[in-house]
mmCIF file of C-alpha atoms in Angstrom:
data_model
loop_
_atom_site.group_PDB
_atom_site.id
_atom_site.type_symbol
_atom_site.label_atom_id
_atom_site.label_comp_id
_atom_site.label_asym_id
_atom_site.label_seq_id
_atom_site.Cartn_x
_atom_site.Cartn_y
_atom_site.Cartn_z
ATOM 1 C CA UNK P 1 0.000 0.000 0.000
ATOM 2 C CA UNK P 2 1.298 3.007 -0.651
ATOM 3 C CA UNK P 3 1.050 6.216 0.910
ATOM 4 C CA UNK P 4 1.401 10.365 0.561
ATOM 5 C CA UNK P 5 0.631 13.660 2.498
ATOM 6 C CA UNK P 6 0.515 16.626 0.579
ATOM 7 C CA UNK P 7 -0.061 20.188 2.536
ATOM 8 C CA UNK P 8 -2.864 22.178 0.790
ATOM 9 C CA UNK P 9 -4.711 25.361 0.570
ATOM 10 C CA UNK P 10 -7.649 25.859 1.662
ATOM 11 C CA UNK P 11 -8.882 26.431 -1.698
ATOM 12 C CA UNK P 12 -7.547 23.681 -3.429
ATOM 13 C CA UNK P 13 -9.170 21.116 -0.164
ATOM 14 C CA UNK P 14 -12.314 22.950 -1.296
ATOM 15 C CA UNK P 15 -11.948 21.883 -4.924
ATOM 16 C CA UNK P 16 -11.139 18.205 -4.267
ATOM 17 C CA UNK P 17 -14.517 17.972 -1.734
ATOM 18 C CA UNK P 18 -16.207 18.789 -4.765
ATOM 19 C CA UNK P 19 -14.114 17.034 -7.246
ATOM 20 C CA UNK P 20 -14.340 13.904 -5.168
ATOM 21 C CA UNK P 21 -18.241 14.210 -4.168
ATOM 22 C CA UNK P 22 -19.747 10.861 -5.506
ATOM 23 C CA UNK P 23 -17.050 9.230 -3.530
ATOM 24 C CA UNK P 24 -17.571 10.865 0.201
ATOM 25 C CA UNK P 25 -18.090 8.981 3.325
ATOM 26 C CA UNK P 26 -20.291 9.787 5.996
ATOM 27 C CA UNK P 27 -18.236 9.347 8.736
ATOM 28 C CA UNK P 28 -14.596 11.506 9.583
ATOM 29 C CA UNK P 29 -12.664 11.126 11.705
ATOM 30 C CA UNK P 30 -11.736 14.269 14.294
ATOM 31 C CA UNK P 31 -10.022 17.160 12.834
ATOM 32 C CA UNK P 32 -10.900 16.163 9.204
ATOM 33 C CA UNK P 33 -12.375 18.251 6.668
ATOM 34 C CA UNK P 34 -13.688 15.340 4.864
ATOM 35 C CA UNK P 35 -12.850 11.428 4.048
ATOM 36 C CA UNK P 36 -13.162 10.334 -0.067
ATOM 37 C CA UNK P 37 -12.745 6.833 -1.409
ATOM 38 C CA UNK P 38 -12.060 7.427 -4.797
ATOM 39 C CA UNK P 39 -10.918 4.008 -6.582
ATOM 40 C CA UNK P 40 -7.876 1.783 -4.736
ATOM 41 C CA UNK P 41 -7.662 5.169 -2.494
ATOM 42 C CA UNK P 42 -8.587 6.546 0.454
ATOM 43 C CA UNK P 43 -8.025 10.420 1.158
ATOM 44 C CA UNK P 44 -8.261 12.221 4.431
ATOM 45 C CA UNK P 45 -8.261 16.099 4.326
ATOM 46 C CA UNK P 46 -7.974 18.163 7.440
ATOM 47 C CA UNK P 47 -8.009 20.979 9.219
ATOM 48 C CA UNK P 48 -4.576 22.136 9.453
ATOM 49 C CA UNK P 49 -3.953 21.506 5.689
ATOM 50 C CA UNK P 50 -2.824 18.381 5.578
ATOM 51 C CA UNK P 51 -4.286 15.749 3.623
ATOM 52 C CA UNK P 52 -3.296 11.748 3.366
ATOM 53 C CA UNK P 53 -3.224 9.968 0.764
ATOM 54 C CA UNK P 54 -3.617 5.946 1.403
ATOM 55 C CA UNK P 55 -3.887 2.496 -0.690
ATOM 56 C CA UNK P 56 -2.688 1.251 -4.384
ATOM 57 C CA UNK P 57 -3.488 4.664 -6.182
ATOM 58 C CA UNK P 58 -2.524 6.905 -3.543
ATOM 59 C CA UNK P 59 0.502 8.333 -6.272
ATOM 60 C CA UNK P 60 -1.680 8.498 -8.995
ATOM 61 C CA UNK P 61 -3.694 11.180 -6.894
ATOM 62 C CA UNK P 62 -1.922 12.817 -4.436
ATOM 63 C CA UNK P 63 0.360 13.836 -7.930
ATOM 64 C CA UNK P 64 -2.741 14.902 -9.236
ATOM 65 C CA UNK P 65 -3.188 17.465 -6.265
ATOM 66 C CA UNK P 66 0.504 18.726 -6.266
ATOM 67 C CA UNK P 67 0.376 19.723 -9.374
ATOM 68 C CA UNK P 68 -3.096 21.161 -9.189
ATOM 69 C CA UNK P 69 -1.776 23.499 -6.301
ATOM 70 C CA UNK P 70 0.920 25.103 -7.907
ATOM 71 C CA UNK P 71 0.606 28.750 -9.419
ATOM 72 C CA UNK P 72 0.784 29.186 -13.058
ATOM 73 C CA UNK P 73 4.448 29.503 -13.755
ATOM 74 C CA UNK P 74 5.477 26.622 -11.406
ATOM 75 C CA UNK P 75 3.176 24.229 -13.529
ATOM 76 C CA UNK P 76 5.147 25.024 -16.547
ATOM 77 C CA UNK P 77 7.999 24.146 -15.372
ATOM 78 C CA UNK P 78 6.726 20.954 -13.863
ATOM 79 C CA UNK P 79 5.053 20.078 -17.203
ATOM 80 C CA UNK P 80 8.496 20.358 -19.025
ATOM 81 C CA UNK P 81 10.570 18.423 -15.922
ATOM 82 C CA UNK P 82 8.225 16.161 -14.118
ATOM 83 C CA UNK P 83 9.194 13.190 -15.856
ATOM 84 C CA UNK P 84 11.081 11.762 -19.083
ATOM 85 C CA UNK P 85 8.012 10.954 -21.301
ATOM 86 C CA UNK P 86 6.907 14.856 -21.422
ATOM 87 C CA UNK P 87 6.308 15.601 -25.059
ATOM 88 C CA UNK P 88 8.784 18.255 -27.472
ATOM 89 C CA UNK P 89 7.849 21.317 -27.534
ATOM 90 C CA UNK P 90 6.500 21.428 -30.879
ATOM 91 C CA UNK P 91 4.213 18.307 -30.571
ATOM 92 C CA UNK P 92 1.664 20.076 -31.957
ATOM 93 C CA UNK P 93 3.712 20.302 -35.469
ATOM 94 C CA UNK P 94 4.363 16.162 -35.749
ATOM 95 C CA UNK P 95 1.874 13.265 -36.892
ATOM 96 C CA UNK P 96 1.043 11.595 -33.453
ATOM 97 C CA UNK P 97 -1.809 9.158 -31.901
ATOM 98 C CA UNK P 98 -3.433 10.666 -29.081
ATOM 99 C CA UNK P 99 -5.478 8.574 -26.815
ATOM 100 C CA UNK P 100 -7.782 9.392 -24.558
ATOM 101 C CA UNK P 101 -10.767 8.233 -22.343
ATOM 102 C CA UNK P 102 -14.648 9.254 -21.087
ATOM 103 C CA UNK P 103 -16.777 7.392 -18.239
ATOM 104 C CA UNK P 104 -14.626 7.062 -15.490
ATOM 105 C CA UNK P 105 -16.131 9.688 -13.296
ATOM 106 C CA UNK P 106 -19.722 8.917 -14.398
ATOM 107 C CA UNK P 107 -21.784 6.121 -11.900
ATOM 108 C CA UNK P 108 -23.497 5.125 -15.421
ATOM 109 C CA UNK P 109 -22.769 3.869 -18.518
ATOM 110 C CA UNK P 110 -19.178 2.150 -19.218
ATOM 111 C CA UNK P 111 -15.998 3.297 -20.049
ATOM 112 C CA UNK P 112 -14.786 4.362 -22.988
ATOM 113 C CA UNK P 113 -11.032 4.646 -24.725
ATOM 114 C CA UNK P 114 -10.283 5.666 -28.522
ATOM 115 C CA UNK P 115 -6.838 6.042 -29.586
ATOM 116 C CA UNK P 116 -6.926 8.201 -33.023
ATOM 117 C CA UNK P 117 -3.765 9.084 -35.477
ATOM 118 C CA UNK P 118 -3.619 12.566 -37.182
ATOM 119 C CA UNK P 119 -0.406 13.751 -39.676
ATOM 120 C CA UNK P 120 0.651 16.785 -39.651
ATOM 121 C CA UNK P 121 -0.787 17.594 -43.094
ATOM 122 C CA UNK P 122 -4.667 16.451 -41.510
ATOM 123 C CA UNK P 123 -4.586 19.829 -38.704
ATOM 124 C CA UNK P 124 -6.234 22.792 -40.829
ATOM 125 C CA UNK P 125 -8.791 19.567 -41.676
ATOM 126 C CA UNK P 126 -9.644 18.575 -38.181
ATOM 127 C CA UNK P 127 -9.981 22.405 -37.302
ATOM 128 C CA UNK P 128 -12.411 23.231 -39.662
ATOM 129 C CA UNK P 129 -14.260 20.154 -38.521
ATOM 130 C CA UNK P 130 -14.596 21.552 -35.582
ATOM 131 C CA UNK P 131 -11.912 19.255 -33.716
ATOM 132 C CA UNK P 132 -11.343 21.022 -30.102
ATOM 133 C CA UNK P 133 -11.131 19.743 -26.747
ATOM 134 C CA UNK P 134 -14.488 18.051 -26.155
ATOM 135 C CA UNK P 135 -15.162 19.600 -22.304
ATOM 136 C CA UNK P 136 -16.063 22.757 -24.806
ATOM 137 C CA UNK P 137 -18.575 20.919 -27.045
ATOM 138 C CA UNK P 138 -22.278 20.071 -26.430
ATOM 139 C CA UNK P 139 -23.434 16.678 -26.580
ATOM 140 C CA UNK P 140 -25.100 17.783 -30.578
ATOM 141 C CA UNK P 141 -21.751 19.376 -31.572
ATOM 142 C CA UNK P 142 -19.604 16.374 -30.743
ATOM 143 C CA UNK P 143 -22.000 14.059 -32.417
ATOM 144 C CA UNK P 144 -21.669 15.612 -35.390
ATOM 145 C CA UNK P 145 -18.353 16.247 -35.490
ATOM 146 C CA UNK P 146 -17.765 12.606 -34.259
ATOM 147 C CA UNK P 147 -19.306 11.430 -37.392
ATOM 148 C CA UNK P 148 -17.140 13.128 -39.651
ATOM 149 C CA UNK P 149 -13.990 11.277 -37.758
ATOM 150 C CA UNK P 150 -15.217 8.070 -38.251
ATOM 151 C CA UNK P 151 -14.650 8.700 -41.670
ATOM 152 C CA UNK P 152 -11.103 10.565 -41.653
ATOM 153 C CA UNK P 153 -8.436 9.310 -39.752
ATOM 154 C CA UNK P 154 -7.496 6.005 -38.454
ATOM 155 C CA UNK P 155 -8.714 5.126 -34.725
ATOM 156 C CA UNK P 156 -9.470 2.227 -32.424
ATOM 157 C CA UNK P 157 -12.510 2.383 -29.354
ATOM 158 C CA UNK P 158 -12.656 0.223 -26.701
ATOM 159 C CA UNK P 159 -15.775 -0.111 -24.360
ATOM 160 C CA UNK P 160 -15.114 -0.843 -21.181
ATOM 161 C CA UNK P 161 -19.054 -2.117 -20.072
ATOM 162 C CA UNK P 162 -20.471 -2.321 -16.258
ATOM 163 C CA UNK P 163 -21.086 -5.900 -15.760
ATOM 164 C CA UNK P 164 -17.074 -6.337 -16.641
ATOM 165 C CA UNK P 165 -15.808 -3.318 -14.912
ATOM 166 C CA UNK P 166 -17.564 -4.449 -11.423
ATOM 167 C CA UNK P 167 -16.284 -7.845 -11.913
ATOM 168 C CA UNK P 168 -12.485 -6.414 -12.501
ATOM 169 C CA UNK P 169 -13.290 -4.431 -9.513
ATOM 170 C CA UNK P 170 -13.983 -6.651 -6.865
ATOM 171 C CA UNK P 171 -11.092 -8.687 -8.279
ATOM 172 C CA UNK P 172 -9.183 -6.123 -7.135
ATOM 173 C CA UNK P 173 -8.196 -4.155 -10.181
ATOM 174 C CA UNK P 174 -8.000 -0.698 -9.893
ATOM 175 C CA UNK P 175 -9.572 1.792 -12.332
ATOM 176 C CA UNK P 176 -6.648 3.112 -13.325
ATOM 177 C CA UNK P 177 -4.864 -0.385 -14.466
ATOM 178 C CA UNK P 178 -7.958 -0.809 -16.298
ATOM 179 C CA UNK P 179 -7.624 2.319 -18.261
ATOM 180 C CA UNK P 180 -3.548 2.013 -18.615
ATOM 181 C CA UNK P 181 -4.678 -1.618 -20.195
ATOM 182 C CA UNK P 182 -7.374 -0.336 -22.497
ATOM 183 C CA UNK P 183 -5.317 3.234 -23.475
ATOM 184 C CA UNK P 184 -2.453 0.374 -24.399
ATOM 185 C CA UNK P 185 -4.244 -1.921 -26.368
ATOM 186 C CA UNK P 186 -5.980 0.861 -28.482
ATOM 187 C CA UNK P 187 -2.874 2.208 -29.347
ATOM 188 C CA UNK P 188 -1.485 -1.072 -30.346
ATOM 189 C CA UNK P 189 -4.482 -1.437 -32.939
ATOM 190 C CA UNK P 190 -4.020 1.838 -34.458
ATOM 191 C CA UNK P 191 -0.204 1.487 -34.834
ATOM 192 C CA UNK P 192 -1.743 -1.844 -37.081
ATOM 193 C CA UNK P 193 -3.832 0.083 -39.140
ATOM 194 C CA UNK P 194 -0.800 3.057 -40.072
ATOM 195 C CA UNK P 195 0.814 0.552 -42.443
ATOM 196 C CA UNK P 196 3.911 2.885 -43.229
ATOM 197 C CA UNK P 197 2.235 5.640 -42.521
ATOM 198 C CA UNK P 198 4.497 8.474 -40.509
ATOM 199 C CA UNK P 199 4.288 8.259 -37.097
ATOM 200 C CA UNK P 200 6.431 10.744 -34.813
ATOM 201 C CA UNK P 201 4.946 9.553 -31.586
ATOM 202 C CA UNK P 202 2.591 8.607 -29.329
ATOM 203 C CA UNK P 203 0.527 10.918 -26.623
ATOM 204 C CA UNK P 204 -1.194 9.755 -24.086
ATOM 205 C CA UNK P 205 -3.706 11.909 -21.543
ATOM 206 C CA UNK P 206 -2.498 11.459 -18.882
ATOM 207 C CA UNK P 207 -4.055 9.739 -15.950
ATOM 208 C CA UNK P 208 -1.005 8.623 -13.448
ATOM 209 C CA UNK P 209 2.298 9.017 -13.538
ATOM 210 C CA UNK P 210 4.660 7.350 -16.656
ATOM 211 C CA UNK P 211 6.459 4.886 -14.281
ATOM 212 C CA UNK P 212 2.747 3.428 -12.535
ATOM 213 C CA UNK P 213 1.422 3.512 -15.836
ATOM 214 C CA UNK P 214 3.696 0.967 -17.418
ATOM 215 C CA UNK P 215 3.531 -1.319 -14.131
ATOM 216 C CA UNK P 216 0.242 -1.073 -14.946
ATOM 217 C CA UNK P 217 0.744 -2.773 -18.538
ATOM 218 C CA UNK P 218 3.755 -4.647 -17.192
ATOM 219 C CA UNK P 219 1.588 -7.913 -17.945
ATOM 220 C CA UNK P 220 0.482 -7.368 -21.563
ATOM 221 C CA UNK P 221 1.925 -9.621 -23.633
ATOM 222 C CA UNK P 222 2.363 -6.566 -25.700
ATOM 223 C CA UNK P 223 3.082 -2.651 -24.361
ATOM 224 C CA UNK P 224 3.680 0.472 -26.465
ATOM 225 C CA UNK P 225 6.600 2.010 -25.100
ATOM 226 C CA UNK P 226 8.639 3.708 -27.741
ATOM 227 C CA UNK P 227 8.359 7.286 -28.673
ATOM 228 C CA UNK P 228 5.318 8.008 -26.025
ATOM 229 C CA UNK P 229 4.512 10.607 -24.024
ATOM 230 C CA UNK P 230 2.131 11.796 -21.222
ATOM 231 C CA UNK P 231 0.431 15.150 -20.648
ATOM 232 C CA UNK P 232 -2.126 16.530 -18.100
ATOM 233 C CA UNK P 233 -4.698 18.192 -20.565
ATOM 234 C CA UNK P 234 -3.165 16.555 -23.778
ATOM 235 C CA UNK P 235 -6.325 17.535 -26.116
ATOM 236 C CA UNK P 236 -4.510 21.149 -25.791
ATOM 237 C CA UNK P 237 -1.677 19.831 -27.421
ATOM 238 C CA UNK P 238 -2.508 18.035 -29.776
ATOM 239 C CA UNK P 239 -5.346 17.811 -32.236
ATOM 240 C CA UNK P 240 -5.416 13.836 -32.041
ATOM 241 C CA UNK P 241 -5.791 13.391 -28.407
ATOM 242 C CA UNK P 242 -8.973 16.142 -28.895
ATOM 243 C CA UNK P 243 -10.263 13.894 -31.938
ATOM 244 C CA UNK P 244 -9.882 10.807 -29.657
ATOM 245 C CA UNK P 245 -11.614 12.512 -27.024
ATOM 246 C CA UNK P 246 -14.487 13.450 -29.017
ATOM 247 C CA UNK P 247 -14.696 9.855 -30.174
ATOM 248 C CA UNK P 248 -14.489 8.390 -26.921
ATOM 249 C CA UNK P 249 -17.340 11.176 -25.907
ATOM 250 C CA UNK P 250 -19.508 10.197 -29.232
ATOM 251 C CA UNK P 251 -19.420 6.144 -28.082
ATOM 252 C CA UNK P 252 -20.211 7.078 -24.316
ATOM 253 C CA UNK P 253 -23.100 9.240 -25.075
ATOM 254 C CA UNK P 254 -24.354 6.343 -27.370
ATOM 255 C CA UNK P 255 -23.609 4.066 -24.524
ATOM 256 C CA UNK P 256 -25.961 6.128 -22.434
ATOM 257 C CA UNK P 257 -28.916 6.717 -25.151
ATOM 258 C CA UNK P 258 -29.066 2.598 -25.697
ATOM 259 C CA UNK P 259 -29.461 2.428 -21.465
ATOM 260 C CA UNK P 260 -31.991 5.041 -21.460
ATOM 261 C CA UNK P 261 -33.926 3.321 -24.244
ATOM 262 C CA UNK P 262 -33.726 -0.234 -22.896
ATOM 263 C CA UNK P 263 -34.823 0.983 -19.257
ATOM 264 C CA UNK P 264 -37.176 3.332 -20.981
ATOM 265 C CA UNK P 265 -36.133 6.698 -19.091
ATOM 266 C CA UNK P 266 -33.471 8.917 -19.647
ATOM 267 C CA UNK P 267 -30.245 7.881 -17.320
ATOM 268 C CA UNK P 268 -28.373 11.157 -16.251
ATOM 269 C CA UNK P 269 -24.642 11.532 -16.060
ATOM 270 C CA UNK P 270 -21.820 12.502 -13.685
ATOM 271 C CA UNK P 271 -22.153 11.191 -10.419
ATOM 272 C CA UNK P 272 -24.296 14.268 -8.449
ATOM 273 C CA UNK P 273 -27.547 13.787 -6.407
ATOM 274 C CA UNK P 274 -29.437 13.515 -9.818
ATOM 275 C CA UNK P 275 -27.894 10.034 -9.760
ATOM 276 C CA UNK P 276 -28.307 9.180 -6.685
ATOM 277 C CA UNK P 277 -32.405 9.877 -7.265
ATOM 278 C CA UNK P 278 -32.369 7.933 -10.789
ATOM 279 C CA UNK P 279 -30.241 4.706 -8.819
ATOM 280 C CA UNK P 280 -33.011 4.550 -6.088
ATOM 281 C CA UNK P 281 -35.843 4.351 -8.959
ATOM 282 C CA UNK P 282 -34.220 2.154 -10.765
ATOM 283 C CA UNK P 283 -33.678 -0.561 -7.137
ATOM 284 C CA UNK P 284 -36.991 0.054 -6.696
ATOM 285 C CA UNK P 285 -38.226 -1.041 -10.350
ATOM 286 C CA UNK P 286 -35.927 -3.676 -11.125
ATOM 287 C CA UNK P 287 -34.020 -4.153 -7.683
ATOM 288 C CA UNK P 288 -30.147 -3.626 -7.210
ATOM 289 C CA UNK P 289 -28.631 -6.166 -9.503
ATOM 290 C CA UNK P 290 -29.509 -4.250 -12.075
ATOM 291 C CA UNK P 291 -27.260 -1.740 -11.804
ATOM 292 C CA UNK P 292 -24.556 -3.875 -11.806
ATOM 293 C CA UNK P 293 -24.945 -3.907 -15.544
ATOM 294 C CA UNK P 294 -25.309 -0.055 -15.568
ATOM 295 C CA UNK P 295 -23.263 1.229 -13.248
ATOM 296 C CA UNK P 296 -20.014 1.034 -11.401
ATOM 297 C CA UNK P 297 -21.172 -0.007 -8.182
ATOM 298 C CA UNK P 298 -18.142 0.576 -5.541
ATOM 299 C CA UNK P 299 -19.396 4.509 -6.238
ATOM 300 C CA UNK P 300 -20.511 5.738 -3.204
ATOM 301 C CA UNK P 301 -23.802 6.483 -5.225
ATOM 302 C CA UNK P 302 -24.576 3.020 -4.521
ATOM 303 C CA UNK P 303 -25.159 3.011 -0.637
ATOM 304 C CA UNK P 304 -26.666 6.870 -1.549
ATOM 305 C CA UNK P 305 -29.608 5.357 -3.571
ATOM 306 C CA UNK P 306 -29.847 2.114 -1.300
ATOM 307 C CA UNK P 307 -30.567 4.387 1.937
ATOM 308 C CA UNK P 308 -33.104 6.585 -0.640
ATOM 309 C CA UNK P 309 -34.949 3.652 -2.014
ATOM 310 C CA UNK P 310 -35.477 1.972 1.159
ATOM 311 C CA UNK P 311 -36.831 5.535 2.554
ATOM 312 C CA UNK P 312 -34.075 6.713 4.438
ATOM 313 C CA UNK P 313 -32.392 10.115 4.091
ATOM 314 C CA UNK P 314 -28.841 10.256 2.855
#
């Protein structure tokens, strides 16, 4: 197991209560702000500042906070020196894949991971498509500008469903393994499908940090480790991680509609108290084993809609 403290603002303790929300726990202990289980993590913030970080993911996000925390010009310089896979400086001029992934904060629907190739001579193309990092789109815009990918550049999507991702889970597989595993077999398939085209490397969103990654993919019988690199906020860097994002956006939101049609009612994302409401409905229909097939069920959303269905208040 391993472990971290980091020493926080205020601020910042503020944004990871909220950032961390479908994964609080009632109970704290004294002197704490608040107590998250997040996937293969528990996180204590207190009073004083401090905050502990505990369990097999514990790097992956107390390095997500550090970095978080830092002003402006301090993140620059930790983007360019954190580690040895950061990408050149003029990534955004070479032909790369980008990969990318959607779901893993929502309670419903699955995950989903799309690794997509652009050359160099395919930017002013993907612009005027509309290609951009998909938190900006609507729902309607990346739909339609999803469509026009599937048709342009080379890609791979891999769908991650409930039942499977539960039964990973209990097995003890954290969420982030699971993406490291599906971000390196997508790759893989779309380094297949370049057949001599150019290919100046490989960028990955990244998730955790380069050396957990690849002991996450330590067991594939095949891992993509040449010429890769990681970046917090890669879709800003490059157009292919943004076009991999908006595919991986376009299959999730699909994902979604065909749960919505088969339960007849429209299934909300994220993981707020909108969720919560929907879960209870949906124990009370059909009874809690079926959200095992819809929804990632070590979310603290579960025990939420549990306590709401049986008529208790949260």
């Amino acid at each position: 197991m391993s472990n971290s403290v980091l020493k926080l603002s205020a601020i910042t303790i503020e944004k990871m209560k909220e950032h961390y929300r479908s994964c609080l726990q009632p109970a704290t202990p004294p002197g704490s702000i608040f107590v998250a289980k997040p996937p293969g993590c528990t996180i204590t913030a207190y009073k004083s500042g401090k905050v502990l970080f505990q369990g097999k993911t514990a790097l992956d996000e107390a390095y997500r906070w550090e970095n978080a925390a830092l002003p402006a010009e301090q993140k620059k310089a930790v983007i360019k020196t954190a580690h040895l896979f950061a990408p050149p400086e003029n990534i955004e001029e070479l032909s790369i894949i980008g990969s990318d992934e959607v779901g893993t904060g929502d309670y419903f629907g699955p995950i989903t991971v799309v690794a997509a190739y652009v050359k160099k001579e395919q930017m002013e193309l993907l612009r005027e498509l509309g290609v951009k990092d998909s938190k900006h789109l609507t729902d309607k815009q990346i739909v339609s500008i999803a469509k026009d990918l599937l048709h342009t550049i080379p890609y791979s999507l891999l769908v991650l469903r409930n039942e499977k991702y539960n039964s990973l889970q209990e097995k003890g597989m954290s969420q982030g393994k699971m993406k490291a595993v599906l971000h390196n077999k997508a790759l893989l398939n779309v380094m297949q499908k370049l057949e001599g085209k150019p290919l100046d490397g490989i960028l990955v969103d990244q998730f955790c940090e380069p050396a957990i990654y690849f002991n996450h993919i330590a067991r594939e019988k095949e891992q993509v480790k040449e010429k890769i690199y990681f970046a917090t906020k890669a879709e800003s860097l490059h157009l292919s991680v943004a076009a991999a994002s908006i595919l991986a956006r376009y299959s999730f939101i699909k994902e979604m509609d065909k749960i919505g049609d088969s339960l007849g009612m429209t299934i909300p994302k994220g993981a707020g108290a909108q969720v919560d409401v929907k879960a209870a409905e949906l124990i009370r229909k059909f009874g809690k084993e079926k959200l095992r097939e819809i929804a990632k069920l070590h979310f603290a959303n579960t025990k939420k809609a549990e306590a709401l269905a049986s008529g208790k208040r949260w």
